[in-house]
Tab-separated table of C-alpha atoms in Angstrom:
chain	number	residue	atom	x	y	z
A	1	MET	CA	-18.984	-232.950	66.070
A	2	VAL	CA	-17.144	-232.058	68.524
A	3	LYS	CA	-13.657	-233.238	69.832
A	4	GLY	CA	-12.773	-234.421	73.535
A	5	PHE	CA	-16.999	-234.028	74.113
A	6	PRO	CA	-17.746	-237.615	75.961
A	7	LEU	CA	-20.340	-239.812	74.355
A	8	ILE	CA	-23.800	-240.232	75.757
A	9	GLU	CA	-24.958	-244.014	75.628
A	10	LYS	CA	-28.671	-244.315	75.373
A	11	PRO	CA	-30.057	-246.655	78.873
A	12	ASP	CA	-31.249	-249.932	78.228
A	13	SER	CA	-34.399	-249.254	80.345
A	14	LEU	CA	-36.472	-246.793	81.422
A	15	CYS	CA	-36.731	-245.761	85.074
A	16	GLU	CA	-40.489	-245.856	86.276
A	17	GLY	CA	-40.534	-242.496	87.333
A	18	CYS	CA	-39.829	-241.508	83.967
A	19	ILE	CA	-42.441	-243.130	82.518
A	20	PHE	CA	-44.694	-241.995	84.512
A	21	GLY	CA	-43.386	-238.402	84.237
A	22	LYS	CA	-44.031	-238.640	80.267
A	23	GLN	CA	-48.097	-239.635	80.540
A	24	HIS	CA	-50.453	-238.217	79.572
A	25	ARG	CA	-52.631	-236.494	81.966
A	26	GLU	CA	-55.813	-235.411	81.612
A	27	THR	CA	-57.405	-231.553	81.401
A	28	PHE	CA	-58.885	-230.254	83.934
A	29	GLN	CA	-62.694	-230.076	83.643
A	30	ALA	CA	-64.265	-226.404	82.691
A	31	GLY	CA	-67.908	-226.705	83.498
A	32	LYS	CA	-67.030	-227.220	86.766
A	33	LEU	CA	-65.817	-223.826	87.727
A	34	VAL	CA	-66.718	-222.597	90.906
A	35	ARG	CA	-67.940	-218.190	90.113
A	36	ALA	CA	-69.089	-215.956	92.557
A	37	LYS	CA	-72.568	-214.705	92.023
A	38	ALA	CA	-71.910	-210.970	93.342
A	39	PRO	CA	-69.426	-208.812	94.217
A	40	LEU	CA	-67.253	-210.184	97.009
A	41	GLY	CA	-68.366	-213.422	96.886
A	42	ILE	CA	-64.990	-214.964	96.289
A	43	VAL	CA	-61.696	-212.546	96.628
A	44	HIS	CA	-58.193	-214.355	95.722
A	45	SER	CA	-55.631	-212.909	97.670
A	46	ASP	CA	-51.705	-213.143	97.752
A	47	LEU	CA	-48.738	-211.130	99.491
A	48	CYS	CA	-45.801	-211.165	98.087
A	49	GLY	CA	-42.574	-210.523	99.696
A	50	GLN	CA	-39.766	-209.451	101.387
A	51	MET	CA	-38.567	-208.045	98.224
A	52	GLN	CA	-34.893	-207.993	97.936
A	53	THR	CA	-35.341	-204.982	96.694
A	54	PRO	CA	-37.656	-202.004	98.432
A	55	SER	CA	-39.717	-199.679	96.438
A	56	ILE	CA	-38.392	-196.032	96.581
A	57	GLY	CA	-41.009	-195.700	99.761
A	58	GLY	CA	-39.856	-198.277	101.749
A	59	SER	CA	-42.114	-201.086	100.870
A	60	ASP	CA	-40.843	-204.761	101.337
A	61	TYR	CA	-44.516	-206.278	100.519
A	62	LEU	CA	-46.680	-206.674	97.882
A	63	LEU	CA	-50.262	-207.268	99.098
A	64	THR	CA	-53.338	-208.300	96.084
A	65	PHE	CA	-57.128	-208.617	96.268
A	66	ILE	CA	-58.969	-209.395	93.594
A	67	ASP	CA	-62.701	-209.352	93.149
A	68	ASP	CA	-63.717	-212.868	91.051
A	69	TYR	CA	-67.003	-211.258	90.033
A	70	ILE	CA	-65.762	-207.680	88.751
A	71	ARG	CA	-62.185	-208.879	88.280
A	72	ASN	CA	-60.914	-206.132	89.878
A	73	THR	CA	-57.652	-205.913	91.153
A	74	TRP	CA	-56.374	-203.583	94.078
A	75	VAL	CA	-52.735	-203.734	94.805
A	76	TYR	CA	-50.990	-202.475	98.168
A	77	LEU	CA	-47.786	-201.555	98.975
A	78	LEU	CA	-46.742	-202.858	102.768
A	79	LYS	CA	-43.968	-202.176	104.850
A	80	LYS	CA	-44.441	-204.833	107.109
A	81	LYS	CA	-46.271	-208.261	106.647
A	82	SER	CA	-48.580	-207.316	109.801
A	83	GLU	CA	-50.294	-203.936	108.006
A	84	VAL	CA	-52.291	-207.017	106.100
A	85	PHE	CA	-55.549	-207.122	107.989
A	86	GLU	CA	-55.404	-203.548	108.401
A	87	HIS	CA	-55.301	-203.425	104.469
A	88	PHE	CA	-57.977	-205.839	104.090
A	89	ARG	CA	-60.578	-203.957	105.997
A	90	GLN	CA	-59.801	-200.552	103.757
A	91	TYR	CA	-60.471	-202.778	100.801
A	92	LYS	CA	-63.695	-204.544	101.925
A	93	ALA	CA	-64.938	-201.219	103.304
A	94	LEU	CA	-64.249	-199.601	99.878
A	95	VAL	CA	-66.376	-202.308	98.090
A	96	GLU	CA	-69.052	-202.236	100.413
A	97	LYS	CA	-69.279	-199.254	99.736
A	98	LYS	CA	-68.874	-198.914	95.494
A	99	SER	CA	-70.923	-202.387	94.979
A	100	GLY	CA	-73.929	-202.152	97.604
A	101	HIS	CA	-73.048	-205.418	98.563
């Protein structure tokens, strides 16, 4: 259909990696999830950065906390990675005060 385009030949055999890559995989078992039974039982956290473009306030990092029980998300903007622990203490104090846990 296209003039000057080289023909692509079909391989005679597939490599072992290709065969394994196309094999069916079992799904995760949904019934065995570990869930928090109270606020602050499990907290998921992520630190993103250093961003290529800082925020308007000059922050280069983004810190998130997600409480597995109540599913609330808190987001903090950080100028330095060294601020993570201080923001975690603030987050923990805030949630403990609001939830009573």
